[in-house]
Short mmCIF file of C-alpha atoms and ligand atoms in Angstrom, two decimals:
data_model
loop_
_atom_site.label_atom_id
_atom_site.label_comp_id
_atom_site.label_asym_id
_atom_site.label_seq_id
_atom_site.Cartn_x
_atom_site.Cartn_y
_atom_site.Cartn_z
CA MET A 1 -3.31 -19.18 -11.81
CA ALA A 2 -0.34 -19.14 -9.65
CA LEU A 3 0.51 -15.86 -7.79
CA ILE A 4 2.15 -13.92 -10.20
CA SER A 5 4.86 -10.23 -9.86
CA LEU A 6 4.77 -7.15 -9.23
CA LYS A 7 6.00 -6.22 -12.00
CA LYS A 8 4.31 -7.78 -14.66
CA ILE A 9 0.56 -6.42 -13.39
CA LEU A 10 2.59 -3.22 -13.43
CA ASP A 11 3.75 -3.45 -16.78
CA LEU A 12 0.23 -4.12 -17.78
CA ALA A 13 -1.17 -1.38 -15.60
CA ALA A 14 1.77 0.93 -17.63
CA GLU A 15 0.27 0.37 -20.49
CA HIS A 16 -3.24 0.94 -19.63
CA SER A 17 -2.10 4.20 -18.30
CA ALA A 18 -3.63 2.45 -15.25
CA ALA A 19 -2.72 2.16 -11.50
CA ILE A 20 -3.49 -1.24 -9.13
CA PRO A 21 -4.41 -0.85 -5.50
CA ALA A 22 -1.92 -1.95 -3.36
CA PHE A 23 -4.07 -3.50 0.19
CA ASN A 24 -2.84 -4.50 3.61
CA VAL A 25 -3.91 -7.81 4.35
CA ASN A 26 -3.91 -9.76 8.44
CA ASN A 27 -7.00 -11.47 8.72
CA LEU A 28 -9.90 -13.56 6.51
CA GLU A 29 -12.54 -11.28 6.15
CA GLN A 30 -10.29 -8.62 4.50
CA ILE A 31 -8.93 -11.03 1.98
CA GLN A 32 -11.85 -12.17 1.36
CA ALA A 33 -12.93 -8.56 0.68
CA ILE A 34 -10.42 -7.54 -1.69
CA CYS A 35 -10.48 -11.19 -3.58
CA GLU A 36 -14.16 -11.46 -4.24
CA ALA A 37 -13.99 -7.34 -5.69
CA ALA A 38 -11.34 -7.30 -7.83
CA GLN A 39 -13.32 -10.85 -9.30
CA GLU A 40 -15.90 -9.11 -9.15
CA MET A 41 -14.28 -6.09 -11.32
CA ASN A 42 -12.02 -8.64 -13.37
CA ALA A 43 -8.81 -6.94 -12.00
CA PRO A 44 -5.51 -7.83 -10.94
CA ILE A 45 -4.86 -7.09 -7.22
CA ILE A 46 -1.68 -6.82 -5.40
CA LEU A 47 -2.33 -7.84 -1.49
CA GLN A 48 0.99 -6.80 0.78
CA ALA A 49 2.31 -7.76 4.46
CA SER A 50 3.44 -5.57 5.98
CA SER A 51 5.66 -5.88 9.16
CA GLY A 52 2.89 -4.97 11.84
CA ALA A 53 0.73 -8.18 10.03
CA ARG A 54 4.09 -10.60 9.73
CA SER A 55 4.22 -10.57 13.72
CA TYR A 56 0.05 -10.11 14.21
CA ALA A 57 -0.50 -13.25 11.60
CA THR A 58 3.04 -14.44 10.66
CA ILE A 59 3.36 -16.03 7.82
CA PRO A 60 2.11 -19.36 8.20
CA PHE A 61 -1.03 -18.50 8.40
CA LEU A 62 -1.07 -15.64 5.50
CA LYS A 63 0.37 -17.98 3.49
CA GLY A 64 -2.78 -20.30 4.15
CA LEU A 65 -4.72 -17.50 3.65
CA ILE A 66 -2.94 -16.89 0.24
CA GLN A 67 -3.28 -20.01 -0.51
CA GLY A 68 -7.08 -20.05 0.21
CA ALA A 69 -7.14 -17.10 -2.17
CA LEU A 70 -5.26 -18.69 -4.90
CA GLU A 71 -7.95 -22.09 -4.71
CA LYS A 72 -10.79 -20.00 -4.33
CA TYR A 73 -10.18 -17.90 -6.89
CA PRO A 74 -8.37 -19.82 -9.98
CA ASN A 75 -8.87 -16.91 -12.56
CA LEU A 76 -7.56 -13.71 -10.34
CA PRO A 77 -3.84 -12.18 -11.26
CA ILE A 78 -2.35 -11.61 -7.60
CA CYS A 79 0.40 -10.31 -6.85
CA TRP A 80 1.64 -11.16 -2.88
CA HIS A 81 4.03 -8.93 -2.05
CA GLN A 82 5.69 -7.63 1.32
CA ASP A 83 5.91 -4.27 2.26
CA HIS A 84 8.42 -2.27 4.00
CA GLY A 85 11.40 -5.16 4.49
CA HIS A 86 14.65 -3.06 6.17
CA THR A 87 17.21 -5.84 5.50
CA PRO A 88 17.85 -8.12 3.06
CA GLU A 89 17.53 -10.59 5.11
CA ILE A 90 13.85 -9.56 5.44
CA CYS A 91 12.88 -9.63 1.98
CA PHE A 92 15.18 -13.27 2.11
CA GLU A 93 12.86 -14.81 4.39
CA SER A 94 9.73 -13.61 2.49
CA ILE A 95 11.38 -14.38 -0.74
CA ARG A 96 11.70 -17.97 0.84
CA ALA A 97 8.13 -17.99 2.29
CA GLY A 98 6.44 -17.66 -1.16
CA PHE A 99 5.91 -13.87 -1.93
CA SER A 100 6.31 -12.62 -5.70
CA SER A 101 7.28 -9.65 -4.91
CA VAL A 102 8.74 -7.28 -1.96
CA MET A 103 10.09 -4.07 -0.88
CA MET A 104 13.50 -3.39 0.33
CA ASP A 105 12.98 -0.26 2.31
CA GLY A 106 16.28 1.13 2.60
CA SER A 107 15.78 4.35 3.14
CA LEU A 108 15.45 3.89 6.54
CA LEU A 109 18.66 1.65 8.64
CA ALA A 110 17.57 -1.51 10.46
CA ASP A 111 15.10 -0.44 12.27
CA GLY A 112 12.91 1.27 10.47
CA LYS A 113 13.54 5.48 11.32
CA THR A 114 16.44 6.29 11.39
CA PRO A 115 16.97 7.69 7.27
CA SER A 116 20.11 6.15 6.03
CA SER A 117 22.68 7.22 3.50
CA PHE A 118 22.18 6.93 -0.73
CA GLU A 119 25.17 4.77 -0.98
CA HIS A 120 23.14 2.63 2.05
CA ASN A 121 19.96 1.89 0.29
CA VAL A 122 22.00 1.36 -3.06
CA THR A 123 23.87 -1.71 -1.39
CA VAL A 124 21.01 -3.56 0.32
CA THR A 125 18.35 -2.98 -2.46
CA SER A 126 20.72 -3.87 -5.30
CA GLN A 127 21.82 -7.15 -2.81
CA VAL A 128 17.19 -7.96 -2.76
CA VAL A 129 17.72 -7.24 -6.23
CA SER A 130 20.01 -9.97 -7.90
CA VAL A 131 18.76 -12.56 -5.68
CA ALA A 132 14.99 -11.67 -6.12
CA HIS A 133 15.63 -11.47 -9.74
CA ALA A 134 16.89 -14.49 -10.43
CA LEU A 135 14.21 -16.24 -9.18
CA GLY A 136 11.26 -14.03 -10.68
CA VAL A 137 10.26 -11.98 -7.91
CA SER A 138 9.86 -8.20 -8.20
CA VAL A 139 11.47 -5.89 -6.16
CA GLU A 140 10.27 -2.56 -4.56
CA GLY A 141 12.79 0.37 -3.80
CA GLU A 142 12.14 3.23 -1.91
CA ILE A 143 13.89 6.97 -2.34
CA GLY A 144 12.98 10.09 -0.09
CA CYS A 145 11.26 8.85 3.69
CA LEU A 146 7.77 9.91 3.45
CA GLY A 147 6.52 11.67 6.04
CA SER A 148 4.43 15.28 6.34
CA LEU A 149 5.27 18.60 4.30
CA GLU A 150 3.09 20.10 6.48
CA THR A 151 4.81 19.64 10.38
CA GLY A 152 8.06 17.51 8.92
CA LEU A 153 6.82 14.23 11.17
CA ALA A 154 6.58 10.59 9.38
CA GLY A 155 3.75 9.20 11.15
CA ASP A 156 5.40 5.46 12.55
CA GLU A 157 3.12 2.66 11.26
CA ASP A 158 3.62 -1.11 11.91
CA GLY A 159 7.13 -0.76 13.16
CA THR A 160 7.36 1.75 10.10
CA GLY A 161 8.11 6.12 10.53
CA ALA A 162 11.48 7.90 10.31
CA GLN A 163 12.85 9.43 13.36
CA ASN A 164 14.98 13.70 12.84
CA ALA A 165 14.35 13.09 8.52
CA HIS A 166 15.73 16.45 7.56
CA PHE A 167 13.24 18.49 5.15
CA SER A 168 14.98 17.66 2.31
CA ASP A 169 14.26 13.66 2.28
CA LEU A 170 10.00 14.01 2.44
CA LEU A 171 10.67 15.31 -1.13
CA THR A 172 12.10 12.72 -3.28
CA ASP A 173 15.42 14.12 -5.70
CA PRO A 174 13.82 13.48 -9.55
CA GLU A 175 18.33 13.32 -9.95
CA MET A 176 18.29 10.81 -7.07
CA ALA A 177 15.83 8.77 -8.16
CA TYR A 178 16.94 8.40 -11.32
CA GLU A 179 20.12 7.74 -10.00
CA PHE A 180 19.38 4.84 -7.44
CA ALA A 181 16.71 2.94 -10.36
CA LEU A 182 20.20 3.03 -12.77
CA LYS A 183 22.35 1.48 -10.01
CA THR A 184 19.90 -0.72 -7.86
CA HIS A 185 17.08 -2.02 -11.11
CA VAL A 186 14.14 -1.94 -9.23
CA ASP A 187 11.06 -3.25 -10.49
CA ALA A 188 8.73 0.02 -8.46
CA LEU A 189 10.64 2.56 -7.38
CA ALA A 190 8.18 4.54 -4.18
CA ILE A 191 8.78 8.11 -3.73
CA ALA A 192 7.99 10.84 -1.10
CA ILE A 193 5.92 13.77 -2.40
CA GLY A 194 3.84 14.79 1.10
CA THR A 195 1.32 11.34 1.85
CA SER A 196 2.27 9.86 5.32
CA HIS A 197 1.49 6.25 6.89
CA GLY A 198 -1.58 6.54 9.16
CA VAL A 199 -5.42 8.07 9.63
CA SER A 200 -3.67 11.93 10.43
CA LYS A 201 -2.06 12.71 7.29
CA PHE A 202 -2.84 16.04 6.22
CA GLN A 203 -4.39 18.89 9.09
CA LYS A 204 -6.08 20.70 5.63
CA PRO A 205 -6.98 20.06 1.90
CA PRO A 206 -4.06 19.34 0.82
CA THR A 207 -2.77 21.51 -1.61
CA GLU A 208 1.02 21.56 -3.91
CA GLU A 209 2.69 22.83 -0.80
CA THR A 210 1.71 19.38 1.08
CA LEU A 211 0.90 16.81 -1.98
CA SER A 212 3.71 17.66 -4.32
CA LEU A 213 2.46 16.67 -7.75
CA THR A 214 5.29 19.03 -9.41
CA ARG A 215 7.97 17.28 -8.18
CA LEU A 216 5.57 14.16 -9.06
CA SER A 217 5.90 14.81 -12.33
CA GLU A 218 9.39 16.12 -12.26
CA ILE A 219 10.21 11.84 -10.70
CA HIS A 220 8.06 10.86 -13.48
CA GLN A 221 9.65 12.90 -16.29
CA ARG A 222 12.97 11.92 -15.00
CA LEU A 223 12.26 8.29 -14.98
CA PRO A 224 9.50 8.04 -17.64
CA ASN A 225 9.35 4.05 -17.39
CA MET A 226 10.21 3.31 -13.48
CA HIS A 227 6.86 1.85 -12.27
CA LEU A 228 6.36 4.62 -9.54
CA VAL A 229 4.70 3.82 -6.02
CA LEU A 230 2.53 6.65 -4.03
CA HIS A 231 2.45 4.77 0.17
CA GLY A 232 0.45 6.57 2.90
CA ALA A 233 -2.30 7.25 -0.07
CA SER A 234 -5.50 6.84 1.31
CA THR A 235 -8.31 9.10 1.01
CA VAL A 236 -10.07 8.83 5.06
CA ASP A 237 -13.56 9.88 4.20
CA ARG A 238 -14.98 11.86 6.46
CA ALA A 239 -18.44 10.08 6.70
CA THR A 240 -16.89 7.25 7.60
CA VAL A 241 -14.69 8.97 10.60
CA GLU A 242 -17.88 10.48 11.63
CA LYS A 243 -19.90 7.20 11.93
CA ILE A 244 -16.51 6.07 14.05
CA ASN A 245 -17.05 8.97 16.40
CA GLN A 246 -20.64 9.25 16.01
CA TYR A 247 -20.67 5.59 17.66
CA GLY A 248 -17.94 6.11 20.28
CA GLY A 249 -14.69 5.98 18.76
CA ALA A 250 -12.32 9.22 19.24
CA ILE A 251 -10.23 9.49 15.30
CA PRO A 252 -9.53 13.20 14.98
CA LEU A 253 -11.24 15.28 11.88
CA THR A 254 -8.05 15.31 9.84
CA TYR A 255 -7.38 14.93 5.55
CA GLY A 256 -6.07 12.14 3.32
CA VAL A 257 -5.52 11.87 0.19
CA PRO A 258 -7.96 13.10 -2.45
CA ILE A 259 -9.32 10.34 -5.40
CA SER A 260 -8.76 13.26 -7.74
CA ALA A 261 -4.92 13.59 -6.58
CA LEU A 262 -5.06 10.30 -6.83
CA GLN A 263 -6.07 9.90 -10.70
CA LYS A 264 -3.92 12.66 -11.02
CA ALA A 265 -1.25 11.16 -10.01
CA ILE A 266 -1.84 8.10 -12.11
CA THR A 267 -1.06 10.34 -15.14
CA LEU A 268 2.25 11.04 -13.22
CA GLY A 269 3.22 6.99 -13.56
CA VAL A 270 2.44 6.53 -10.87
CA ARG A 271 1.02 2.88 -10.74
CA LYS A 272 0.86 1.44 -7.28
CA ILE A 273 -1.54 2.50 -4.88
CA ASN A 274 -0.76 1.50 -1.09
CA ILE A 275 -3.91 1.55 0.91
CA ASP A 276 -4.28 0.06 4.64
CA THR A 277 -5.97 3.20 6.78
CA ASP A 278 -8.86 2.91 4.80
CA LEU A 279 -10.03 -0.39 5.14
CA ARG A 280 -9.02 0.30 8.91
CA LEU A 281 -11.40 2.85 9.51
CA ALA A 282 -14.29 0.69 7.35
CA VAL A 283 -14.07 -2.18 9.72
CA THR A 284 -14.12 -0.10 12.75
CA ALA A 285 -17.41 2.20 11.60
CA ALA A 286 -18.48 -0.95 10.75
CA ILE A 287 -18.05 -2.89 13.76
CA ARG A 288 -19.06 0.05 16.02
CA GLU A 289 -21.97 0.59 14.05
CA TYR A 290 -23.31 -3.25 14.44
CA PHE A 291 -22.41 -3.63 17.89
CA TYR A 292 -24.40 -0.27 18.49
CA GLN A 293 -27.23 -1.30 16.99
CA HIS A 294 -27.22 -5.00 17.99
CA PRO A 295 -26.01 -5.11 21.45
CA GLU A 296 -27.58 -8.70 21.87
CA VAL A 297 -24.82 -10.16 19.71
CA PHE A 298 -22.20 -12.21 20.33
CA ASP A 299 -21.48 -13.92 17.09
CA PRO A 300 -18.11 -12.26 15.69
CA ARG A 301 -19.57 -13.92 12.56
CA SER A 302 -22.32 -12.01 12.56
CA TYR A 303 -19.98 -8.18 12.56
CA LEU A 304 -17.05 -9.66 10.97
CA LYS A 305 -19.20 -9.89 7.99
CA THR A 306 -20.13 -6.28 8.53
CA THR A 307 -16.51 -5.66 7.56
CA ARG A 308 -16.42 -7.80 4.75
CA ILE A 309 -19.29 -5.61 2.90
CA ALA A 310 -17.61 -2.36 4.16
CA MET A 311 -14.10 -2.97 2.86
CA HIS A 312 -15.85 -4.65 -0.88
CA LYS A 313 -17.01 -1.36 -1.25
CA ILE A 314 -13.81 0.46 -1.32
CA CYS A 315 -12.41 -2.27 -2.81
CA CYS A 316 -14.41 -1.69 -5.81
CA ASP A 317 -14.79 1.44 -5.79
CA ARG A 318 -10.93 2.01 -5.83
CA LEU A 319 -10.33 -0.41 -8.76
CA ILE A 320 -12.63 1.28 -10.83
CA ALA A 321 -10.91 5.19 -9.89
CA PHE A 322 -7.62 3.64 -10.38
CA GLY A 323 -8.53 2.20 -13.90
CA ALA A 324 -7.73 -0.95 -12.76
CA ALA A 325 -11.44 -2.65 -13.76
CA GLY A 326 -10.98 -5.15 -17.07
CA LEU A 327 -7.09 -6.14 -16.59
CA ALA A 328 -7.31 -9.03 -15.56
CA ALA A 329 -8.45 -9.87 -19.01
CA HIS A 330 -5.13 -9.09 -20.50
CA LEU A 331 -3.44 -11.52 -18.17
ZN1 ZN B 401 5.12 2.18 2.80
#
């Protein structure tokens, strides 16, 4: 099967009141773990490359890994998505490289830090949509700036993170979301309701004040047919963080987004859920534990294999929890 567009996958998710996890990928073990899980669960999958992944692995190597996945899993529906592009040129480069979906994040200026105007966002996003749609490539836009409602700060991850965002930017305005969708014709829309990138999402378990499902519901009511996207949606599993720290790590104990909140968000129109931190934590915990228990081993394949197992479990769990398991049969 060739790569498929984000729109096709998310239309299917909407029909089945489900969401598809979008996992960030940088290397071989991640792609193997994610695709193996999706294959087992008979689920479509979104593999996305952040700007950090694009500079770490570079597009030629990422492209090779995606090609490998398509050959190894010929029946697996895969969307290859470019995460957070801050200029149309970045998105066009990805389209030329073969991505089947791009995110034009015009909520920030080209520096990936300064909040932009609504007009700027509409202009750059529309430019990308007109080119992408002509080529069968989907476009995700963003309205509002991701950030913590507790602190007013946006975590920086892979070069993306608002600086000096107004508090009002941290909760997407439903009317602006409606107007943005109308003017740009994006296929999916990332919204801000209190989730943030990185490991430090909440200082205490999130409440309606810090993770506004009410605002999400208002956006969904205004845009009932739009595929909404939740960024910064890792759960930050406490046991995994504790395991990292038990074996010499120093990760602060914070809180992520509970699975129950993600499942509620799915009933409110969220169709794509981005997950990066949870896989990073799983890899780190697996390697730290392995090094401690097997100090004599120096074959990287031995400990990298354990990371694949750890990531595979998370991927299966999310595919089941989001209702994505079994959906590949419909594509
Ligand atoms: Zn993001």
